[in-house]
Amino acid sequence: MSVYEEIGLRRVINASGRVTVLGVSTISERVAAAAASGAQSYVVIDELIDKAGEIISTYTGAEDSCVTSCASAAIALTIAGLISKGKKSIVDRLPDSEGLANEIVLQKGHSIDYGAPMTTMIRLGGGIPIEAGMANEVSAEDIEEAITDKTVALLYVKSHHCVQKGMVDIATMMKIAKQHHLPFMIDAAAEEDFRKYIGMGADLVFYSGAKALEATTSGFVTGKKKYISYVKKQYKGIGRAMKIGKEGIMGLLTALEQYEHKDQKKEVAENLSKVQYLCEEINRIPGLKAEQIQDEAGRAIYRARMTLDPDYQGGNMQEIQSALRRGTPMIYCRAEFLNLGKLDFDPRPLGNGDKELIVERLKEIMEAQK
Ligand SMILES: *Cc1c(COP(=O)(O)O)cnc(C)c1O
């Protein structure tokens, strides 16, 4: 029994993926041990933040990094940092940035809700989001014309949540930023490659600790030393409301080390075999169809996508999804494409016996709909 069931909460089977609504990910014994030891002694926090930045940078290839409570905090603190440029009087008054250069340019199709609005994280840091172009179509010209003397930085969002078509690519947007001598930031919160965007020349990149890394709840921004020094100063300002504890930091550092040695190929192969199991079993259930799909952002994440047989006369996918969530344990799937009649299963968080339980429950639900 989990500690959550002990306090009277229902068990949940997570087929959604690394999502905040279900607690993102679970940590390994090693990460848990590092977090526990970290919590059991004192340290000078400023020194820990500097040292953590040094260590994180060995995994990203950047000049320096700043550890944060999550990727959202990394975004807010970085924007505050770029607006204040290390000036104490500005750190003290943020998020009030009236009269200062405070505009952050992003593409309209990148102005997403990942569980909270991207624009809120920009505003938390004192920034004003400037959305360039249209939701389905952004040109280099749109970005150029959105830049004014109040622009502080350009933000690119790499995510399956973004509109994937019609957007300006990283290289083009980065070139525009460099031409205007503006920092170029990439939100790569859920990405799995911690070197890629720094390698491409981005000035600052944001990552979430609990997603690909399966760390304690944490995040970081990695990039140019000067900018990172501005970010760290925010811990005496708005950063206080986004404090990461010493245990969270130690969990993150251990997770980074563990990730370097992870057998990615083996993990992908295991997930593919779970996807295949789900597809085969679901295809045997009358009324249901399933196929293997790959993540929209092109990551090595495979899922089983379930649809209804076009000839099926019973209920709709919405009802199946509600029935999955109503039972005990609750089964959560990815419902992003539910309006199109598609329900996706991410096998990565599934524990022993979970995939069999999902199939059993689907059989019961379809039987009851007859
Ligand atoms: C998850 C996510 C975030 C937020 O990450 P947290 O660590 O939960 O704050 C930001 N941006 C994108 C694109 C994300 O997927």
Tab-separated table of C-alpha atoms and ligand atoms in Angstrom:
chain	number	residue	atom	x	y	z
A	1	MET	CA	0.000	0.000	0.000
A	2	SER	CA	1.347	3.455	-0.878
A	3	VAL	CA	1.517	6.288	1.663
A	4	TYR	CA	-1.250	7.920	-0.331
A	5	GLU	CA	-3.584	4.974	0.155
A	6	GLU	CA	-2.645	4.980	3.849
A	7	ILE	CA	-4.106	8.475	4.210
A	8	GLY	CA	-7.244	7.403	2.398
A	9	LEU	CA	-6.575	8.427	-1.209
A	10	ARG	CA	-7.431	6.175	-4.122
A	11	ARG	CA	-4.783	4.273	-6.006
A	12	VAL	CA	-4.085	5.543	-9.486
A	13	ILE	CA	-2.658	3.792	-12.525
A	14	ASN	CA	-0.749	6.352	-14.536
A	15	ALA	CA	-0.885	5.796	-18.291
A	16	SER	CA	-0.671	9.558	-18.906
A	17	GLY	CA	3.081	10.057	-18.734
A	18	ARG	CA	5.127	12.524	-16.693
A	19	VAL	CA	2.255	14.800	-15.752
A	20	THR	CA	1.996	17.207	-12.847
A	21	VAL	CA	-1.612	16.244	-12.068
A	22	LEU	CA	-0.408	12.753	-11.059
A	23	GLY	CA	2.888	13.746	-9.431
A	24	VAL	CA	5.073	13.717	-12.601
A	25	SER	CA	7.405	10.731	-11.969
A	26	THR	CA	8.753	8.473	-9.254
A	27	ILE	CA	12.313	8.583	-7.926
A	28	SER	CA	14.761	5.693	-7.650
A	29	GLU	CA	16.133	4.393	-4.333
A	30	ARG	CA	19.415	6.183	-5.035
A	31	VAL	CA	17.739	9.521	-5.663
A	32	ALA	CA	15.559	9.039	-2.570
A	33	ALA	CA	18.648	8.248	-0.456
A	34	ALA	CA	20.456	11.354	-1.732
A	35	ALA	CA	17.413	13.519	-0.966
A	36	ALA	CA	17.088	12.021	2.529
A	37	SER	CA	20.809	12.585	3.336
A	38	GLY	CA	20.578	16.082	1.927
A	39	ALA	CA	17.673	16.855	4.225
A	40	GLN	CA	19.558	15.562	7.298
A	41	SER	CA	22.391	18.095	7.484
A	42	TYR	CA	23.057	21.811	7.066
A	43	VAL	CA	24.887	23.570	4.279
A	44	VAL	CA	25.457	27.185	3.199
A	45	ILE	CA	22.688	27.434	0.611
A	46	ASP	CA	24.468	29.997	-1.608
A	47	GLU	CA	27.443	27.638	-1.836
A	48	LEU	CA	25.147	24.709	-2.602
A	49	ILE	CA	23.443	26.682	-5.381
A	50	ASP	CA	26.838	27.588	-6.901
A	51	LYS	CA	28.153	24.034	-6.623
A	52	ALA	CA	24.917	22.551	-8.028
A	53	GLY	CA	25.209	24.987	-10.961
A	54	GLU	CA	28.777	23.791	-11.626
A	55	ILE	CA	27.730	20.141	-11.495
A	56	ILE	CA	24.596	20.609	-13.647
A	57	SER	CA	26.752	22.386	-16.258
A	58	THR	CA	28.981	19.310	-16.637
A	59	TYR	CA	25.848	17.525	-17.927
A	60	THR	CA	24.667	20.353	-20.209
A	61	GLY	CA	27.945	21.717	-21.553
A	62	ALA	CA	26.948	25.279	-20.611
A	63	GLU	CA	29.059	27.880	-18.784
A	64	ASP	CA	26.889	27.815	-15.679
A	65	SER	CA	23.432	26.808	-14.405
A	66	CYS	CA	20.994	27.729	-11.673
A	67	VAL	CA	18.905	25.155	-9.860
A	68	THR	CA	15.208	25.982	-9.359
A	69	SER	CA	12.087	24.467	-7.806
A	70	CYS	CA	10.704	23.497	-11.250
A	71	ALA	CA	10.976	24.549	-14.894
A	72	SER	CA	8.224	27.136	-14.413
A	73	ALA	CA	10.321	28.788	-11.696
A	74	ALA	CA	13.345	28.657	-14.021
A	75	ILE	CA	11.359	30.623	-16.615
A	76	ALA	CA	10.074	33.211	-14.119
A	77	LEU	CA	13.460	33.692	-12.413
A	78	THR	CA	15.323	33.956	-15.724
A	79	ILE	CA	12.962	36.617	-17.001
A	80	ALA	CA	13.322	38.506	-13.710
A	81	GLY	CA	17.101	38.115	-14.049
A	82	LEU	CA	17.195	39.478	-17.598
A	83	ILE	CA	15.011	42.449	-16.656
A	84	SER	CA	17.047	43.344	-13.551
A	85	LYS	CA	20.503	42.527	-15.022
A	86	GLY	CA	21.755	41.980	-11.477
A	87	LYS	CA	20.696	45.406	-10.141
A	88	LYS	CA	19.573	45.118	-6.518
A	89	SER	CA	17.043	47.955	-6.701
A	90	ILE	CA	15.271	46.155	-9.533
A	91	VAL	CA	15.470	42.730	-7.851
A	92	ASP	CA	13.796	44.381	-4.862
A	93	ARG	CA	10.839	45.749	-6.832
A	94	LEU	CA	10.125	42.883	-9.251
A	95	PRO	CA	7.674	41.636	-10.467
A	96	ASP	CA	6.811	45.326	-10.835
A	97	SER	CA	8.790	46.290	-13.934
A	98	GLU	CA	6.972	49.437	-14.964
A	99	GLY	CA	9.086	51.730	-17.101
A	100	LEU	CA	11.810	49.121	-17.670
A	101	ALA	CA	12.572	47.096	-20.787
A	102	ASN	CA	10.424	44.051	-20.023
A	103	GLU	CA	9.060	42.511	-23.225
A	104	ILE	CA	9.560	38.841	-24.055
A	105	VAL	CA	8.856	37.826	-27.650
A	106	LEU	CA	7.491	34.353	-28.339
A	107	GLN	CA	5.598	32.797	-31.244
A	108	LYS	CA	1.832	32.763	-30.896
A	109	GLY	CA	1.698	28.993	-31.464
A	110	HIS	CA	4.124	28.638	-28.530
A	111	SER	CA	1.905	30.533	-26.109
A	112	ILE	CA	0.691	27.291	-24.578
A	113	ASP	CA	-0.985	26.030	-21.447
A	114	TYR	CA	1.123	23.154	-20.114
A	115	GLY	CA	-1.042	22.925	-16.986
A	116	ALA	CA	-0.598	26.657	-16.401
A	117	PRO	CA	-0.166	29.423	-18.964
A	118	MET	CA	3.349	30.077	-20.283
A	119	THR	CA	2.457	33.776	-20.260
A	120	THR	CA	1.856	33.620	-16.488
A	121	MET	CA	5.459	32.467	-15.898
A	122	ILE	CA	6.677	35.390	-18.016
A	123	ARG	CA	4.527	37.825	-16.033
A	124	LEU	CA	5.640	36.344	-12.692
A	125	GLY	CA	9.160	37.441	-13.551
A	126	GLY	CA	7.972	40.941	-14.428
A	127	GLY	CA	7.880	40.268	-18.165
A	128	ILE	CA	5.259	41.249	-20.693
A	129	PRO	CA	4.632	38.459	-23.222
A	130	ILE	CA	4.575	39.666	-26.829
A	131	GLU	CA	3.072	37.027	-29.096
A	132	ALA	CA	4.377	37.229	-32.651
A	133	GLY	CA	2.277	36.129	-35.624
A	134	MET	CA	-0.866	34.009	-35.673
A	135	ALA	CA	-1.743	30.808	-33.847
A	136	ASN	CA	-1.146	28.670	-36.950
A	137	GLU	CA	1.329	30.796	-38.883
A	138	VAL	CA	4.356	32.787	-37.759
A	139	SER	CA	6.988	34.266	-40.088
A	140	ALA	CA	10.499	35.579	-39.410
A	141	GLU	CA	9.090	39.003	-40.269
A	142	ASP	CA	6.471	38.674	-37.500
A	143	ILE	CA	9.261	38.066	-34.987
A	144	GLU	CA	11.451	40.891	-36.336
A	145	GLU	CA	8.577	43.355	-36.119
A	146	ALA	CA	7.671	42.305	-32.580
A	147	ILE	CA	11.126	43.413	-31.384
A	148	THR	CA	11.280	46.955	-29.945
A	149	ASP	CA	13.646	48.823	-27.630
A	150	LYS	CA	11.652	47.316	-24.727
A	151	THR	CA	12.486	43.749	-25.793
A	152	VAL	CA	14.538	41.811	-23.243
A	153	ALA	CA	14.775	38.355	-24.834
A	154	LEU	CA	13.274	35.883	-27.308
A	155	LEU	CA	11.704	32.641	-26.098
A	156	TYR	CA	11.294	29.461	-28.134
A	157	VAL	CA	9.156	26.658	-26.683
A	158	LYS	CA	10.025	23.060	-27.630
A	159	SER	CA	7.011	21.012	-26.688
A	160	HIS	CA	4.377	18.642	-27.974
A	161	HIS	CA	1.876	21.185	-26.600
A	162	CYS	CA	2.924	23.763	-29.233
A	163	VAL	CA	1.437	24.211	-32.659
A	164	GLN	CA	3.914	22.148	-34.704
A	165	LYS	CA	3.117	23.460	-38.193
A	166	GLY	CA	3.683	26.962	-39.521
A	167	MET	CA	6.133	28.035	-36.794
A	168	VAL	CA	9.603	29.557	-37.240
A	169	ASP	CA	12.371	27.047	-36.442
A	170	ILE	CA	14.999	27.350	-33.716
A	171	ALA	CA	17.878	28.301	-36.023
A	172	THR	CA	15.942	31.150	-37.666
A	173	MET	CA	14.640	32.562	-34.392
A	174	MET	CA	18.099	32.294	-32.815
A	175	LYS	CA	19.621	34.178	-35.762
A	176	ILE	CA	17.110	36.995	-35.291
A	177	ALA	CA	17.946	37.148	-31.575
A	178	LYS	CA	21.705	37.317	-32.292
A	179	GLN	CA	21.233	40.043	-34.920
A	180	HIS	CA	19.444	42.145	-32.304
A	181	HIS	CA	21.953	41.244	-29.550
A	182	LEU	CA	19.156	39.742	-27.475
A	183	PRO	CA	19.408	36.573	-25.360
A	184	PHE	CA	17.725	33.530	-26.938
A	185	MET	CA	15.963	31.200	-24.497
A	186	ILE	CA	14.515	27.737	-25.091
A	187	ASP	CA	11.947	26.089	-22.865
A	188	ALA	CA	12.919	22.418	-23.143
A	189	ALA	CA	11.201	21.420	-19.885
A	190	ALA	CA	10.158	17.949	-21.016
A	191	GLU	CA	13.040	17.266	-23.420
A	192	GLU	CA	15.428	14.382	-22.909
A	193	ASP	CA	18.665	15.780	-24.313
A	194	PHE	CA	20.362	18.176	-21.878
A	195	ARG	CA	23.170	19.218	-24.254
A	196	LYS	CA	21.364	19.674	-27.548
A	197	TYR	CA	20.103	23.263	-27.329
A	198	ILE	CA	23.193	24.637	-25.617
A	199	GLY	CA	25.125	22.891	-28.400
A	200	MET	CA	22.967	24.704	-30.982
A	201	GLY	CA	23.925	28.040	-29.442
A	202	ALA	CA	20.976	28.940	-27.204
A	203	ASP	CA	21.888	31.398	-24.432
A	204	LEU	CA	19.587	29.906	-21.793
A	205	VAL	CA	17.674	26.612	-21.673
A	206	PHE	CA	15.040	25.530	-19.132
A	207	TYR	CA	14.531	21.953	-17.941
A	208	SER	CA	12.246	20.222	-15.497
A	209	GLY	CA	13.875	17.862	-12.978
A	210	ALA	CA	10.965	15.509	-12.475
A	211	LYS	CA	10.177	14.799	-16.137
A	212	ALA	CA	12.854	13.035	-18.233
A	213	LEU	CA	15.305	12.987	-15.321
A	214	GLU	CA	12.876	11.426	-12.825
A	215	ALA	CA	14.420	13.582	-10.102
A	216	THR	CA	12.920	15.110	-6.985
A	217	THR	CA	10.632	18.045	-7.820
A	218	SER	CA	13.118	20.538	-9.251
A	219	GLY	CA	14.275	22.304	-12.382
A	220	PHE	CA	17.151	24.331	-13.727
A	221	VAL	CA	18.223	26.932	-16.225
A	222	THR	CA	21.526	26.367	-17.971
A	223	GLY	CA	23.477	28.794	-20.164
A	224	LYS	CA	25.674	31.902	-20.238
A	225	LYS	CA	27.476	32.703	-16.996
A	226	LYS	CA	26.540	36.379	-16.921
A	227	TYR	CA	22.822	35.673	-17.303
A	228	ILE	CA	22.927	32.832	-14.771
A	229	SER	CA	24.465	35.224	-12.219
A	230	TYR	CA	21.452	37.514	-12.725
A	231	VAL	CA	19.095	34.566	-12.191
A	232	LYS	CA	20.744	33.517	-8.911
A	233	LYS	CA	20.224	37.025	-7.503
A	234	GLN	CA	16.445	36.516	-7.719
A	235	TYR	CA	16.599	34.195	-4.691
A	236	LYS	CA	16.709	37.405	-2.647
A	237	GLY	CA	13.615	38.633	-4.516
A	238	ILE	CA	10.740	36.803	-6.194
A	239	GLY	CA	12.732	33.565	-5.991
A	240	ARG	CA	11.981	33.319	-2.290
A	241	ALA	CA	8.441	32.259	-3.185
A	242	MET	CA	9.880	29.507	-5.395
A	243	LYS	CA	12.482	28.140	-2.994
A	244	ILE	CA	13.979	24.726	-3.706
A	245	GLY	CA	15.104	22.840	-0.622
A	246	LYS	CA	18.538	21.269	-0.157
A	247	GLU	CA	16.982	17.789	-0.405
A	248	GLY	CA	15.448	18.619	-3.786
A	249	ILE	CA	18.816	19.824	-5.064
A	250	MET	CA	20.654	16.688	-3.913
A	251	GLY	CA	17.974	14.508	-5.510
A	252	LEU	CA	18.394	16.387	-8.795
A	253	LEU	CA	22.200	16.028	-8.831
A	254	THR	CA	21.959	12.279	-8.235
A	255	ALA	CA	19.269	11.933	-10.913
A	256	LEU	CA	21.535	13.704	-13.429
A	257	GLU	CA	24.348	11.307	-12.674
A	258	GLN	CA	22.007	8.333	-12.906
A	259	TYR	CA	20.569	9.573	-16.219
A	260	GLU	CA	24.038	9.615	-17.825
A	261	HIS	CA	24.361	5.903	-17.163
A	262	LYS	CA	20.826	4.968	-18.062
A	263	ASP	CA	20.354	2.356	-20.771
A	264	GLN	CA	18.021	4.401	-22.994
A	265	LYS	CA	17.807	1.740	-25.699
A	266	LYS	CA	16.720	-0.898	-23.215
A	267	GLU	CA	14.112	1.413	-21.738
A	268	VAL	CA	12.673	2.302	-25.154
A	269	ALA	CA	12.560	-1.420	-26.070
A	270	GLU	CA	10.696	-2.229	-22.836
A	271	ASN	CA	8.198	0.538	-23.477
A	272	LEU	CA	7.681	-0.587	-27.053
A	273	SER	CA	6.902	-4.085	-25.860
A	274	LYS	CA	4.283	-2.690	-23.440
A	275	VAL	CA	2.791	-0.619	-26.271
A	276	GLN	CA	2.660	-3.730	-28.458
A	277	TYR	CA	0.956	-5.703	-25.676
A	278	LEU	CA	-1.663	-2.970	-25.225
A	279	CYS	CA	-2.278	-2.670	-28.979
A	280	GLU	CA	-2.659	-6.417	-29.470
A	281	GLU	CA	-4.963	-6.871	-26.486
A	282	ILE	CA	-7.080	-3.805	-27.235
A	283	ASN	CA	-7.500	-4.899	-30.876
A	284	ARG	CA	-9.010	-8.138	-29.572
A	285	ILE	CA	-11.767	-6.269	-27.700
A	286	PRO	CA	-14.865	-5.881	-29.892
A	287	GLY	CA	-15.509	-2.217	-30.724
A	288	LEU	CA	-11.963	-1.008	-29.998
A	289	LYS	CA	-8.931	-0.406	-32.209
A	290	ALA	CA	-5.382	0.473	-31.185
A	291	GLU	CA	-2.149	1.400	-32.921
A	292	GLN	CA	1.355	2.443	-31.960
A	293	ILE	CA	2.156	6.153	-32.276
A	294	GLN	CA	5.217	8.295	-31.557
A	295	ASP	CA	5.352	11.508	-29.522
A	296	GLU	CA	4.375	14.647	-31.497
A	297	ALA	CA	7.581	16.456	-30.489
A	298	GLY	CA	9.644	13.601	-31.966
A	299	ARG	CA	11.032	12.257	-28.668
A	300	ALA	CA	11.692	8.500	-28.385
A	301	ILE	CA	8.378	8.052	-26.584
A	302	TYR	CA	5.891	5.576	-27.975
A	303	ARG	CA	2.253	5.263	-27.006
A	304	ALA	CA	-0.761	3.103	-27.771
A	305	ARG	CA	-3.557	5.114	-29.377
A	306	MET	CA	-7.060	3.731	-28.901
A	307	THR	CA	-10.013	4.592	-31.131
A	308	LEU	CA	-13.480	3.158	-31.601
A	309	ASP	CA	-14.253	0.807	-34.441
A	310	PRO	CA	-16.102	2.970	-37.028
A	311	ASP	CA	-18.951	0.419	-36.991
A	312	TYR	CA	-19.287	0.484	-33.216
A	313	GLN	CA	-22.771	1.492	-32.092
A	314	GLY	CA	-22.279	1.688	-28.298
A	315	GLY	CA	-20.934	4.652	-26.280
A	316	ASN	CA	-18.256	7.182	-27.238
A	317	MET	CA	-14.630	7.600	-26.194
A	318	GLN	CA	-15.555	10.254	-23.603
A	319	GLU	CA	-17.662	7.695	-21.749
A	320	ILE	CA	-14.878	5.127	-21.863
A	321	GLN	CA	-12.434	7.654	-20.461
A	322	SER	CA	-14.794	8.606	-17.604
A	323	ALA	CA	-15.388	4.929	-16.814
A	324	LEU	CA	-11.605	4.339	-16.642
A	325	ARG	CA	-11.248	7.219	-14.182
A	326	ARG	CA	-14.254	6.219	-12.067
A	327	GLY	CA	-13.023	2.749	-11.113
A	328	THR	CA	-10.653	1.571	-8.398
A	329	PRO	CA	-7.806	1.913	-9.057
A	330	MET	CA	-8.411	4.970	-11.244
A	331	ILE	CA	-6.846	4.717	-14.699
A	332	TYR	CA	-5.543	7.940	-16.213
A	333	CYS	CA	-4.722	8.128	-19.934
A	334	ARG	CA	-3.694	11.002	-22.178
A	335	ALA	CA	-6.853	12.799	-23.226
A	336	GLU	CA	-5.321	15.501	-25.446
A	337	PHE	CA	-7.053	14.112	-28.530
A	338	LEU	CA	-10.233	12.938	-26.824
A	339	ASN	CA	-12.264	15.483	-28.818
A	340	LEU	CA	-11.128	13.559	-31.925
A	341	GLY	CA	-12.158	10.237	-30.369
A	342	LYS	CA	-8.585	9.190	-29.487
A	343	LEU	CA	-7.296	8.075	-26.102
A	344	ASP	CA	-3.549	7.494	-25.685
A	345	PHE	CA	-1.708	5.217	-23.241
A	346	ASP	CA	1.855	6.124	-22.228
A	347	PRO	CA	3.402	2.914	-20.880
A	348	ARG	CA	6.437	4.494	-19.168
A	349	PRO	CA	4.907	5.020	-15.712
A	350	LEU	CA	3.111	1.646	-15.603
A	351	GLY	CA	4.025	-0.689	-12.755
A	352	ASN	CA	3.883	-4.475	-12.598
A	353	GLY	CA	0.441	-5.782	-13.524
A	354	ASP	CA	-0.873	-2.361	-14.555
A	355	LYS	CA	-1.117	-3.019	-18.301
A	356	GLU	CA	-3.061	-6.230	-17.673
A	357	LEU	CA	-5.424	-4.331	-15.365
A	358	ILE	CA	-6.024	-1.709	-18.060
A	359	VAL	CA	-6.992	-4.412	-20.569
A	360	GLU	CA	-9.279	-6.138	-18.040
A	361	ARG	CA	-11.023	-2.861	-17.252
A	362	LEU	CA	-11.496	-2.031	-20.937
A	363	LYS	CA	-13.092	-5.431	-21.471
A	364	GLU	CA	-15.500	-4.815	-18.561
A	365	ILE	CA	-16.369	-1.324	-19.807
A	366	MET	CA	-17.060	-2.512	-23.362
A	367	GLU	CA	-19.056	-5.476	-22.048
A	368	ALA	CA	-21.193	-3.128	-19.898
A	369	GLN	CA	-21.854	-0.840	-22.882
A	370	LYS	CA	-23.429	-3.642	-24.899
B	1	LIG	C1	6.149	20.661	-17.927
B	1	LIG	C2	6.485	21.876	-18.707
B	1	LIG	C3	6.820	23.056	-18.056
B	1	LIG	C4	6.778	23.193	-16.567
B	1	LIG	O1	7.650	22.342	-15.904
B	1	LIG	P1	7.551	22.269	-14.309
B	1	LIG	O2	8.843	21.654	-13.906
B	1	LIG	O3	6.366	21.406	-14.019
B	1	LIG	O4	7.364	23.647	-13.831
B	1	LIG	C5	7.160	24.157	-18.821
B	1	LIG	N1	7.181	24.088	-20.154
B	1	LIG	C6	6.863	22.966	-20.834
B	1	LIG	C7	6.933	22.951	-22.316
B	1	LIG	C8	6.509	21.814	-20.120
B	1	LIG	O5	6.197	20.689	-20.778
